[in-house]
Amino acid sequence: MSRAAVLCGLGGSLPERIVSNEELAEQLDTSDRWIRTRTGIGQRHVVAPGQSTSDLAVAAGAQALASARATAGRADDGVDPVDPVDPVDLVVLATSTPDRPCPATAPDVAHRLGLGHVPSFDVSAVCTGFVYALATAASMITAGIAGRALVIGADTFSTILDPADRTTRAIFGDGAGAVVLRAGDSGEPGALLGFDLGSDGSGADLITVRAGGSRQRSVPGPAAEGEEFFTMDGRPVFTRAVLDMSRSSQSLLERVGWSAAEVDKVVAHQANIRILNAVGEQLGLEEKQIVANLDRVGNTVAASIPLALRDAVAGGELQPGHRVLLTGFGGGLTWGSAALVWPELETGRPHR
Ligand code: ACO
């Protein structure tokens, strides 16, 4: 047994407003049939005017903290977010739609959650952000730098999409998901057993927002029209997503010593149902091993994996003792996987 980070709380938050495929088809040259057959998505949640990534992150974080308190058997009075027994001493927020380019959004989230002067920072790895943030927080716990961490994945891609782009608007939705990690030992259920992470910057242009960074802003004058919007080259991204999530999953499984057949649930980044099925095929998985909630939420970027976990727990699909493989892929390009045995958790009822 060795010191490990143990997952002990789970939460999530979705904005109230739902945009159906039919509603998109009223605005753009698309159809419910195209979106469902090409992506598996039926609807997505979208923030209201004035609502931001931090608002969703605070709601998801509060729910994960309440879940951690309830799991530890302490009453969740919903009043004091700082657990008097085990205070959170680290906040890591994965997002590529921060409230502002500077400063990071995590300190504001920590402050609004009443967590005091804890270290807090953002991690930017687009759709792989949650796995990167989880690895960062887990490493800080195993190194003894932190004892209890709140890890949040939150994004509001609706704020950076081109309103006229039928492809990206069909895919992306807004949301936030969060987990609490505590120091424990590697033999416990919930212990993070290993990670596989990678990147390939030669694909940086495949998933990007061209304007708003130092390269564009160092040139006087406004950005070229449309460059403030998110763009994605869907086909090569599709191919790389399948390849990199499969390879990353395979190499982590070898390290952890599990065969693909021994994994109960694969919770992959919810990009496209055809990508999930292709990864399943590459790994030799059966359909029942693959968790999918993208029909209800679309691709929620950094929130995707924790929201899929939350929905799988709420639906009874994910049970204590299950061997779980998390795997993500996103802009950068980046990819990453994590493995754990699912713990007993009190999660309450997801409010959306
Ligand atoms: N409705 C109708 N037609 C559409 C739509 C739409 N919403 N979107 C695209 N089309 C059209 C295209 O214009 C194209 O038309 P054409 O043949 O006349 O040129 C046709 O459909 C086929 O387009 P493709 O791009 O080849 O469609 P594909 O089947 O590849 O699906 C998609 C596109 C859904 C984007 C897919 O490529 C995909 O899922 N890519 C990966 C996305 C992903 O994994 N992202 C993860 C990382 S994202 C991140 O990190 C932020």
Short mmCIF file of C-alpha atoms and ligand atoms in Angstrom, two decimals:
data_model
loop_
_atom_site.label_atom_id
_atom_site.label_comp_id
_atom_site.label_asym_id
_atom_site.label_seq_id
_atom_site.Cartn_x
_atom_site.Cartn_y
_atom_site.Cartn_z
CA MET A 1 0.00 0.00 0.00
CA SER A 2 1.19 3.50 -0.76
CA ARG A 3 -0.22 7.00 -0.43
CA ALA A 4 -2.76 7.70 -3.17
CA ALA A 5 -5.47 10.18 -4.11
CA VAL A 6 -8.92 8.71 -3.49
CA LEU A 7 -12.10 9.93 -5.17
CA CYS A 8 -14.67 10.70 -2.44
CA GLY A 9 -17.20 13.17 -3.89
CA LEU A 10 -18.94 13.81 -7.21
CA GLY A 11 -21.14 16.63 -8.53
CA GLY A 12 -22.26 18.39 -11.65
CA SER A 13 -24.24 21.28 -12.99
CA LEU A 14 -25.96 22.08 -16.27
CA PRO A 15 -27.51 25.37 -17.31
CA GLU A 16 -31.30 25.40 -17.32
CA ARG A 17 -31.83 26.18 -20.97
CA ILE A 18 -32.01 23.17 -23.30
CA VAL A 19 -31.50 23.60 -27.03
CA SER A 20 -32.99 20.69 -28.97
CA ASN A 21 -31.86 19.54 -32.40
CA GLU A 22 -35.21 20.77 -33.71
CA GLU A 23 -34.51 24.26 -32.38
CA LEU A 24 -31.10 24.27 -34.10
CA ALA A 25 -32.73 23.11 -37.34
CA GLU A 26 -35.00 26.16 -37.22
CA GLN A 27 -31.92 28.43 -37.27
CA LEU A 28 -29.41 26.50 -39.38
CA ASP A 29 -29.27 24.19 -42.40
CA THR A 30 -29.34 20.97 -40.36
CA SER A 31 -31.81 18.38 -39.07
CA ASP A 32 -32.48 16.25 -36.02
CA ARG A 33 -31.83 13.22 -38.20
CA TRP A 34 -28.36 14.41 -39.36
CA ILE A 35 -27.26 15.34 -35.86
CA ARG A 36 -28.50 12.11 -34.27
CA THR A 37 -27.08 9.78 -36.90
CA ARG A 38 -23.71 11.58 -37.31
CA THR A 39 -23.10 12.39 -33.61
CA GLY A 40 -25.66 10.66 -31.35
CA ILE A 41 -26.59 14.00 -29.78
CA GLY A 42 -30.24 14.90 -29.16
CA GLN A 43 -29.96 18.12 -27.17
CA ARG A 44 -27.49 20.31 -25.31
CA HIS A 45 -27.66 22.80 -22.40
CA VAL A 46 -26.66 26.41 -23.00
CA VAL A 47 -25.93 29.24 -20.54
CA ALA A 48 -28.22 32.23 -20.20
CA PRO A 49 -26.91 35.72 -21.06
CA GLY A 50 -24.59 36.82 -18.27
CA GLN A 51 -23.99 33.28 -16.99
CA SER A 52 -20.36 32.12 -17.13
CA THR A 53 -18.06 29.15 -16.64
CA SER A 54 -17.41 30.06 -13.00
CA ASP A 55 -21.15 30.02 -12.21
CA LEU A 56 -21.41 26.41 -13.41
CA ALA A 57 -18.10 25.50 -11.72
CA VAL A 58 -19.28 26.86 -8.35
CA ALA A 59 -22.55 24.88 -8.58
CA ALA A 60 -20.76 21.65 -9.55
CA GLY A 61 -18.07 22.21 -6.90
CA ALA A 62 -20.67 22.78 -4.17
CA GLN A 63 -22.41 19.56 -5.13
CA ALA A 64 -19.15 17.57 -5.10
CA LEU A 65 -18.24 18.98 -1.66
CA ALA A 66 -21.70 18.05 -0.34
CA SER A 67 -21.26 14.56 -1.80
CA ALA A 68 -17.85 14.21 -0.08
CA ARG A 69 -19.31 15.28 3.28
CA ALA A 70 -22.26 12.89 2.92
CA THR A 71 -19.93 10.05 1.82
CA ALA A 72 -17.83 10.63 4.93
CA GLY A 73 -21.03 10.23 6.95
CA ARG A 74 -21.27 13.84 8.04
CA ALA A 75 -24.56 15.71 7.77
CA ASP A 76 -24.74 17.96 4.77
CA ASP A 77 -26.37 21.04 6.25
CA GLY A 78 -25.65 22.92 3.05
CA VAL A 79 -24.39 25.90 5.06
CA ASP A 80 -20.65 25.66 5.63
CA PRO A 81 -18.78 24.69 2.48
CA VAL A 82 -15.52 24.35 4.40
CA ASP A 83 -15.64 20.97 6.07
CA PRO A 84 -14.43 21.54 9.65
CA VAL A 85 -12.95 18.03 9.74
CA ASP A 86 -11.27 17.86 6.33
CA PRO A 87 -10.95 21.23 4.61
CA VAL A 88 -10.18 21.31 0.90
CA ASP A 89 -6.65 22.64 0.44
CA LEU A 90 -6.42 22.70 -3.37
CA VAL A 91 -8.71 23.68 -6.24
CA VAL A 92 -7.87 22.74 -9.84
CA LEU A 93 -10.23 23.92 -12.55
CA ALA A 94 -10.02 22.53 -16.07
CA THR A 95 -11.43 24.97 -18.59
CA SER A 96 -10.66 26.52 -21.95
CA THR A 97 -13.48 29.04 -21.64
CA PRO A 98 -12.33 30.94 -18.53
CA ASP A 99 -14.46 33.88 -17.38
CA ARG A 100 -11.62 36.18 -18.50
CA PRO A 101 -8.28 35.60 -20.28
CA CYS A 102 -6.55 36.79 -17.10
CA PRO A 103 -6.57 35.95 -14.20
CA ALA A 104 -7.44 32.25 -13.90
CA THR A 105 -11.04 31.42 -12.98
CA ALA A 106 -10.18 28.92 -10.19
CA PRO A 107 -9.37 31.53 -7.47
CA ASP A 108 -12.79 33.15 -7.98
CA VAL A 109 -14.47 29.73 -7.78
CA ALA A 110 -12.55 28.84 -4.59
CA HIS A 111 -13.47 32.21 -3.07
CA ARG A 112 -17.16 31.87 -3.94
CA LEU A 113 -17.21 28.37 -2.46
CA GLY A 114 -15.87 29.83 0.79
CA LEU A 115 -12.72 27.71 0.67
CA GLY A 116 -10.41 30.38 2.06
CA HIS A 117 -6.93 31.10 0.72
CA VAL A 118 -6.26 27.70 -0.81
CA PRO A 119 -3.97 27.30 -3.85
CA SER A 120 -6.10 27.33 -6.98
CA PHE A 121 -5.35 27.43 -10.67
CA ASP A 122 -6.73 26.61 -14.12
CA VAL A 123 -5.58 23.79 -16.36
CA SER A 124 -6.05 24.27 -20.10
CA ALA A 125 -6.22 21.06 -22.13
CA VAL A 126 -9.62 21.52 -23.82
CA CYS A 127 -11.56 18.22 -23.79
CA THR A 128 -8.72 16.38 -22.00
CA GLY A 129 -8.71 19.08 -19.31
CA PHE A 130 -10.47 17.04 -16.65
CA VAL A 131 -8.04 14.11 -16.90
CA TYR A 132 -5.06 16.50 -16.81
CA ALA A 133 -6.56 18.32 -13.78
CA LEU A 134 -7.23 15.01 -12.04
CA ALA A 135 -3.61 13.89 -12.63
CA THR A 136 -2.28 17.24 -11.36
CA ALA A 137 -4.35 17.18 -8.18
CA ALA A 138 -3.67 13.47 -7.56
CA SER A 139 0.09 14.05 -7.94
CA MET A 140 -0.01 16.95 -5.49
CA ILE A 141 -1.82 14.72 -3.00
CA THR A 142 0.60 11.79 -3.38
CA ALA A 143 3.53 14.23 -3.09
CA GLY A 144 2.10 15.49 0.20
CA ILE A 145 1.56 19.04 -1.10
CA ALA A 146 -2.22 18.76 -0.68
CA GLY A 147 -4.50 16.59 1.44
CA ARG A 148 -7.88 17.17 -0.14
CA ALA A 149 -8.57 18.63 -3.58
CA LEU A 150 -11.58 19.87 -5.48
CA VAL A 151 -11.16 19.11 -9.19
CA ILE A 152 -13.63 20.75 -11.56
CA GLY A 153 -14.11 20.55 -15.33
CA ALA A 154 -16.25 23.42 -16.61
CA ASP A 155 -16.82 24.96 -20.01
CA THR A 156 -19.27 27.23 -21.78
CA PHE A 157 -18.42 26.62 -25.42
CA SER A 158 -21.70 28.23 -26.51
CA THR A 159 -19.94 31.55 -25.77
CA ILE A 160 -17.17 30.94 -28.35
CA LEU A 161 -19.07 29.17 -31.15
CA ASP A 162 -19.79 30.82 -34.49
CA PRO A 163 -23.61 31.16 -34.48
CA ALA A 164 -23.58 30.29 -38.20
CA ASP A 165 -21.47 27.10 -37.85
CA ARG A 166 -23.91 24.18 -38.01
CA THR A 167 -21.25 21.59 -37.18
CA THR A 168 -19.87 22.98 -33.93
CA ARG A 169 -23.25 24.25 -32.75
CA ALA A 170 -24.66 20.75 -33.17
CA ILE A 171 -21.92 19.19 -31.07
CA PHE A 172 -21.07 21.41 -28.13
CA GLY A 173 -23.01 22.08 -24.93
CA ASP A 174 -22.23 23.88 -21.67
CA GLY A 175 -21.76 22.28 -18.25
CA ALA A 176 -19.57 21.55 -15.24
CA GLY A 177 -18.63 18.41 -13.36
CA ALA A 178 -16.51 18.03 -10.23
CA VAL A 179 -14.92 15.47 -7.93
CA VAL A 180 -13.28 15.65 -4.52
CA LEU A 181 -10.03 13.76 -3.96
CA ARG A 182 -8.60 12.97 -0.52
CA ALA A 183 -5.36 11.43 0.63
CA GLY A 184 -5.72 7.71 1.25
CA ASP A 185 -3.98 4.55 0.20
CA SER A 186 -3.69 2.73 -3.08
CA GLY A 187 -5.65 -0.34 -1.91
CA GLU A 188 -8.84 1.61 -1.21
CA PRO A 189 -11.78 1.78 -3.64
CA GLY A 190 -11.67 5.19 -5.33
CA ALA A 191 -7.85 5.31 -5.37
CA LEU A 192 -6.51 6.64 -8.67
CA LEU A 193 -4.35 3.77 -9.83
CA GLY A 194 -2.53 5.35 -12.75
CA PHE A 195 -2.54 7.87 -15.56
CA ASP A 196 -1.46 8.02 -19.17
CA LEU A 197 -1.11 11.54 -20.63
CA GLY A 198 0.13 12.90 -23.95
CA SER A 199 0.09 15.76 -26.43
CA ASP A 200 0.95 16.55 -30.04
CA GLY A 201 1.27 20.27 -30.82
CA SER A 202 1.61 19.59 -34.54
CA GLY A 203 -2.21 19.34 -34.47
CA ALA A 204 -2.72 22.70 -32.70
CA ASP A 205 -4.62 24.17 -35.65
CA LEU A 206 -7.19 21.37 -35.79
CA ILE A 207 -9.10 22.61 -32.73
CA THR A 208 -8.57 26.30 -32.10
CA VAL A 209 -9.69 29.85 -31.42
CA ARG A 210 -7.31 31.88 -33.60
CA ALA A 211 -7.79 35.33 -32.06
CA GLY A 212 -7.54 36.67 -28.53
CA GLY A 213 -4.07 35.36 -27.68
CA SER A 214 -0.65 37.03 -27.85
CA ARG A 215 0.01 36.06 -31.47
CA GLN A 216 -3.01 37.97 -32.73
CA ARG A 217 -2.95 40.73 -30.11
CA SER A 218 0.72 41.60 -30.75
CA VAL A 219 -0.40 42.91 -34.14
CA PRO A 220 -2.13 46.31 -33.96
CA GLY A 221 -5.77 46.43 -35.00
CA PRO A 222 -8.74 44.17 -34.48
CA ALA A 223 -8.76 40.44 -35.22
CA ALA A 224 -9.82 39.29 -38.67
CA GLU A 225 -13.53 38.60 -38.90
CA GLY A 226 -14.58 35.27 -37.45
CA GLU A 227 -11.22 34.56 -35.81
CA GLU A 228 -12.71 35.04 -32.35
CA PHE A 229 -14.78 31.90 -32.89
CA PHE A 230 -13.89 28.29 -32.12
CA THR A 231 -13.11 26.16 -35.18
CA MET A 232 -12.61 22.42 -35.53
CA ASP A 233 -11.49 20.34 -38.49
CA GLY A 234 -13.90 17.48 -37.77
CA ARG A 235 -12.55 14.62 -39.89
CA PRO A 236 -8.88 14.52 -38.78
CA VAL A 237 -10.03 15.23 -35.23
CA PHE A 238 -12.35 12.23 -35.43
CA THR A 239 -9.52 9.96 -36.58
CA ARG A 240 -7.06 11.20 -33.97
CA ALA A 241 -9.67 11.00 -31.19
CA VAL A 242 -10.23 7.31 -31.91
CA LEU A 243 -6.53 6.55 -32.29
CA ASP A 244 -5.23 8.49 -29.29
CA MET A 245 -7.96 7.47 -26.83
CA SER A 246 -7.52 3.82 -27.86
CA ARG A 247 -3.71 3.92 -27.58
CA SER A 248 -3.77 5.82 -24.30
CA SER A 249 -6.36 3.43 -22.81
CA GLN A 250 -4.37 0.42 -23.96
CA SER A 251 -1.10 1.64 -22.49
CA LEU A 252 -2.75 2.51 -19.16
CA LEU A 253 -4.50 -0.87 -18.99
CA GLU A 254 -1.13 -2.58 -19.49
CA ARG A 255 0.39 -0.50 -16.70
CA VAL A 256 -2.49 -1.16 -14.30
CA GLY A 257 -2.60 -4.84 -15.24
CA TRP A 258 -6.23 -5.01 -16.38
CA SER A 259 -7.41 -6.53 -19.63
CA ALA A 260 -10.07 -4.61 -21.57
CA ALA A 261 -12.56 -7.38 -20.73
CA GLU A 262 -11.92 -6.82 -17.01
CA VAL A 263 -12.98 -3.17 -17.21
CA ASP A 264 -16.61 -2.73 -16.17
CA LYS A 265 -17.11 0.80 -17.48
CA VAL A 266 -15.20 2.97 -19.91
CA VAL A 267 -16.09 6.62 -19.40
CA ALA A 268 -14.65 8.33 -22.45
CA HIS A 269 -14.88 11.96 -23.47
CA GLN A 270 -18.37 12.36 -24.93
CA ALA A 271 -17.43 13.74 -28.35
CA ASN A 272 -19.49 11.67 -30.77
CA ILE A 273 -21.21 8.29 -30.35
CA ARG A 274 -19.40 7.02 -33.45
CA ILE A 275 -16.06 7.90 -31.78
CA LEU A 276 -17.10 6.05 -28.60
CA ASN A 277 -18.12 3.00 -30.63
CA ALA A 278 -14.90 3.08 -32.65
CA VAL A 279 -12.79 3.26 -29.46
CA GLY A 280 -14.86 0.35 -28.12
CA GLU A 281 -14.10 -1.61 -31.27
CA GLN A 282 -10.36 -0.85 -31.08
CA LEU A 283 -10.24 -2.03 -27.46
CA GLY A 284 -12.53 -5.02 -28.08
CA LEU A 285 -15.22 -3.74 -25.69
CA GLU A 286 -18.87 -4.73 -25.54
CA GLU A 287 -21.52 -2.02 -25.78
CA LYS A 288 -22.52 -2.44 -22.10
CA GLN A 289 -18.99 -1.41 -21.04
CA ILE A 290 -19.27 2.02 -22.68
CA VAL A 291 -20.93 4.88 -20.79
CA ALA A 292 -22.73 7.43 -22.99
CA ASN A 293 -24.77 10.47 -21.94
CA LEU A 294 -24.02 12.69 -24.94
CA ASP A 295 -27.56 12.32 -26.30
CA ARG A 296 -28.70 14.56 -23.41
CA VAL A 297 -25.76 16.97 -23.01
CA GLY A 298 -23.62 16.91 -26.18
CA ASN A 299 -19.89 17.52 -25.93
CA THR A 300 -19.39 19.55 -22.74
CA VAL A 301 -15.58 19.71 -23.20
CA ALA A 302 -13.82 19.62 -19.77
CA ALA A 303 -17.10 18.77 -18.02
CA SER A 304 -17.76 15.77 -20.23
CA ILE A 305 -16.16 12.95 -18.19
CA PRO A 306 -17.34 13.99 -14.70
CA LEU A 307 -20.88 14.65 -16.02
CA ALA A 308 -20.89 11.20 -17.64
CA LEU A 309 -19.74 9.71 -14.31
CA ARG A 310 -22.51 11.56 -12.48
CA ASP A 311 -25.18 10.37 -14.90
CA ALA A 312 -23.88 6.80 -14.84
CA VAL A 313 -24.05 6.78 -11.02
CA ALA A 314 -27.51 8.37 -10.99
CA GLY A 315 -28.78 5.81 -13.51
CA GLY A 316 -27.33 2.88 -11.53
CA GLU A 317 -25.05 1.93 -14.43
CA LEU A 318 -21.89 2.61 -12.44
CA GLN A 319 -21.67 0.62 -9.20
CA PRO A 320 -19.21 0.45 -6.30
CA GLY A 321 -16.49 -2.07 -7.09
CA HIS A 322 -16.61 -1.49 -10.84
CA ARG A 323 -13.27 -1.17 -12.60
CA VAL A 324 -13.45 2.17 -14.38
CA LEU A 325 -11.30 3.54 -17.18
CA LEU A 326 -11.54 7.26 -17.96
CA THR A 327 -10.17 8.45 -21.29
CA GLY A 328 -10.21 11.83 -23.02
CA PHE A 329 -9.02 13.58 -26.14
CA GLY A 330 -9.07 17.23 -27.13
CA GLY A 331 -7.46 20.34 -28.51
CA GLY A 332 -3.72 20.70 -28.31
CA LEU A 333 -3.86 17.99 -29.39
CA THR A 334 -4.00 16.33 -25.98
CA TRP A 335 -5.14 12.99 -24.59
CA GLY A 336 -5.18 11.21 -21.26
CA SER A 337 -6.56 8.25 -19.34
CA ALA A 338 -7.03 7.33 -15.68
CA ALA A 339 -8.05 4.13 -13.88
CA LEU A 340 -9.83 3.50 -10.59
CA VAL A 341 -12.14 1.08 -8.80
CA TRP A 342 -15.41 2.92 -8.25
CA PRO A 343 -16.02 3.72 -4.54
CA GLU A 344 -19.23 3.88 -2.46
CA LEU A 345 -20.39 7.47 -2.86
CA GLU A 346 -23.29 9.54 -1.60
CA THR A 347 -24.12 11.79 -4.51
CA GLY A 348 -27.68 12.94 -3.84
CA ARG A 349 -29.96 13.44 -6.77
CA PRO A 350 -28.55 15.34 -9.74
CA HIS A 351 -30.54 18.55 -9.90
CA ARG A 352 -30.40 18.55 -13.72
N1 ACO B 1 -26.06 19.30 -40.31
C1 ACO B 1 -26.05 18.89 -41.60
N2 ACO B 1 -24.93 18.70 -42.31
C2 ACO B 1 -23.76 18.95 -41.67
C3 ACO B 1 -23.70 19.37 -40.33
C4 ACO B 1 -24.92 19.57 -39.65
N3 ACO B 1 -24.98 19.96 -38.35
N4 ACO B 1 -22.40 19.53 -39.98
C5 ACO B 1 -21.68 19.20 -41.07
N5 ACO B 1 -22.50 18.86 -42.09
C6 ACO B 1 -22.15 18.46 -43.44
C7 ACO B 1 -20.80 18.97 -43.88
O1 ACO B 1 -20.88 20.31 -44.32
C8 ACO B 1 -20.45 18.00 -45.01
O2 ACO B 1 -21.14 18.42 -46.17
P1 ACO B 1 -20.45 18.26 -47.61
O3 ACO B 1 -20.22 16.79 -47.75
O4 ACO B 1 -21.46 18.82 -48.51
O5 ACO B 1 -19.18 19.06 -47.53
C9 ACO B 1 -21.09 16.69 -44.54
O6 ACO B 1 -22.02 17.05 -43.51
C10 ACO B 1 -20.08 15.72 -43.97
O7 ACO B 1 -19.19 16.46 -43.14
P2 ACO B 1 -18.07 15.76 -42.29
O8 ACO B 1 -17.30 16.78 -41.53
O9 ACO B 1 -17.34 14.81 -43.17
O10 ACO B 1 -19.04 14.95 -41.31
P3 ACO B 1 -18.63 13.88 -40.27
O11 ACO B 1 -19.43 12.69 -40.50
O12 ACO B 1 -17.14 13.76 -40.13
O13 ACO B 1 -19.16 14.54 -38.91
C11 ACO B 1 -18.31 15.74 -37.05
C12 ACO B 1 -18.68 15.80 -38.50
C13 ACO B 1 -19.56 15.40 -36.25
C14 ACO B 1 -17.75 17.09 -36.62
C15 ACO B 1 -17.26 14.65 -36.82
O14 ACO B 1 -16.20 14.83 -37.76
C16 ACO B 1 -16.70 14.62 -35.45
O15 ACO B 1 -17.36 14.25 -34.52
N6 ACO B 1 -15.42 15.00 -35.28
C17 ACO B 1 -14.73 14.89 -34.01
C18 ACO B 1 -15.15 15.89 -33.01
C19 ACO B 1 -14.39 15.61 -31.71
O16 ACO B 1 -14.06 14.49 -31.40
N7 ACO B 1 -14.06 16.55 -30.94
C20 ACO B 1 -13.33 16.21 -29.72
C21 ACO B 1 -12.43 17.15 -29.38
S1 ACO B 1 -13.19 18.71 -29.37
C22 ACO B 1 -12.34 19.68 -28.30
O17 ACO B 1 -11.31 19.37 -27.81
C23 ACO B 1 -12.93 20.98 -28.01
#
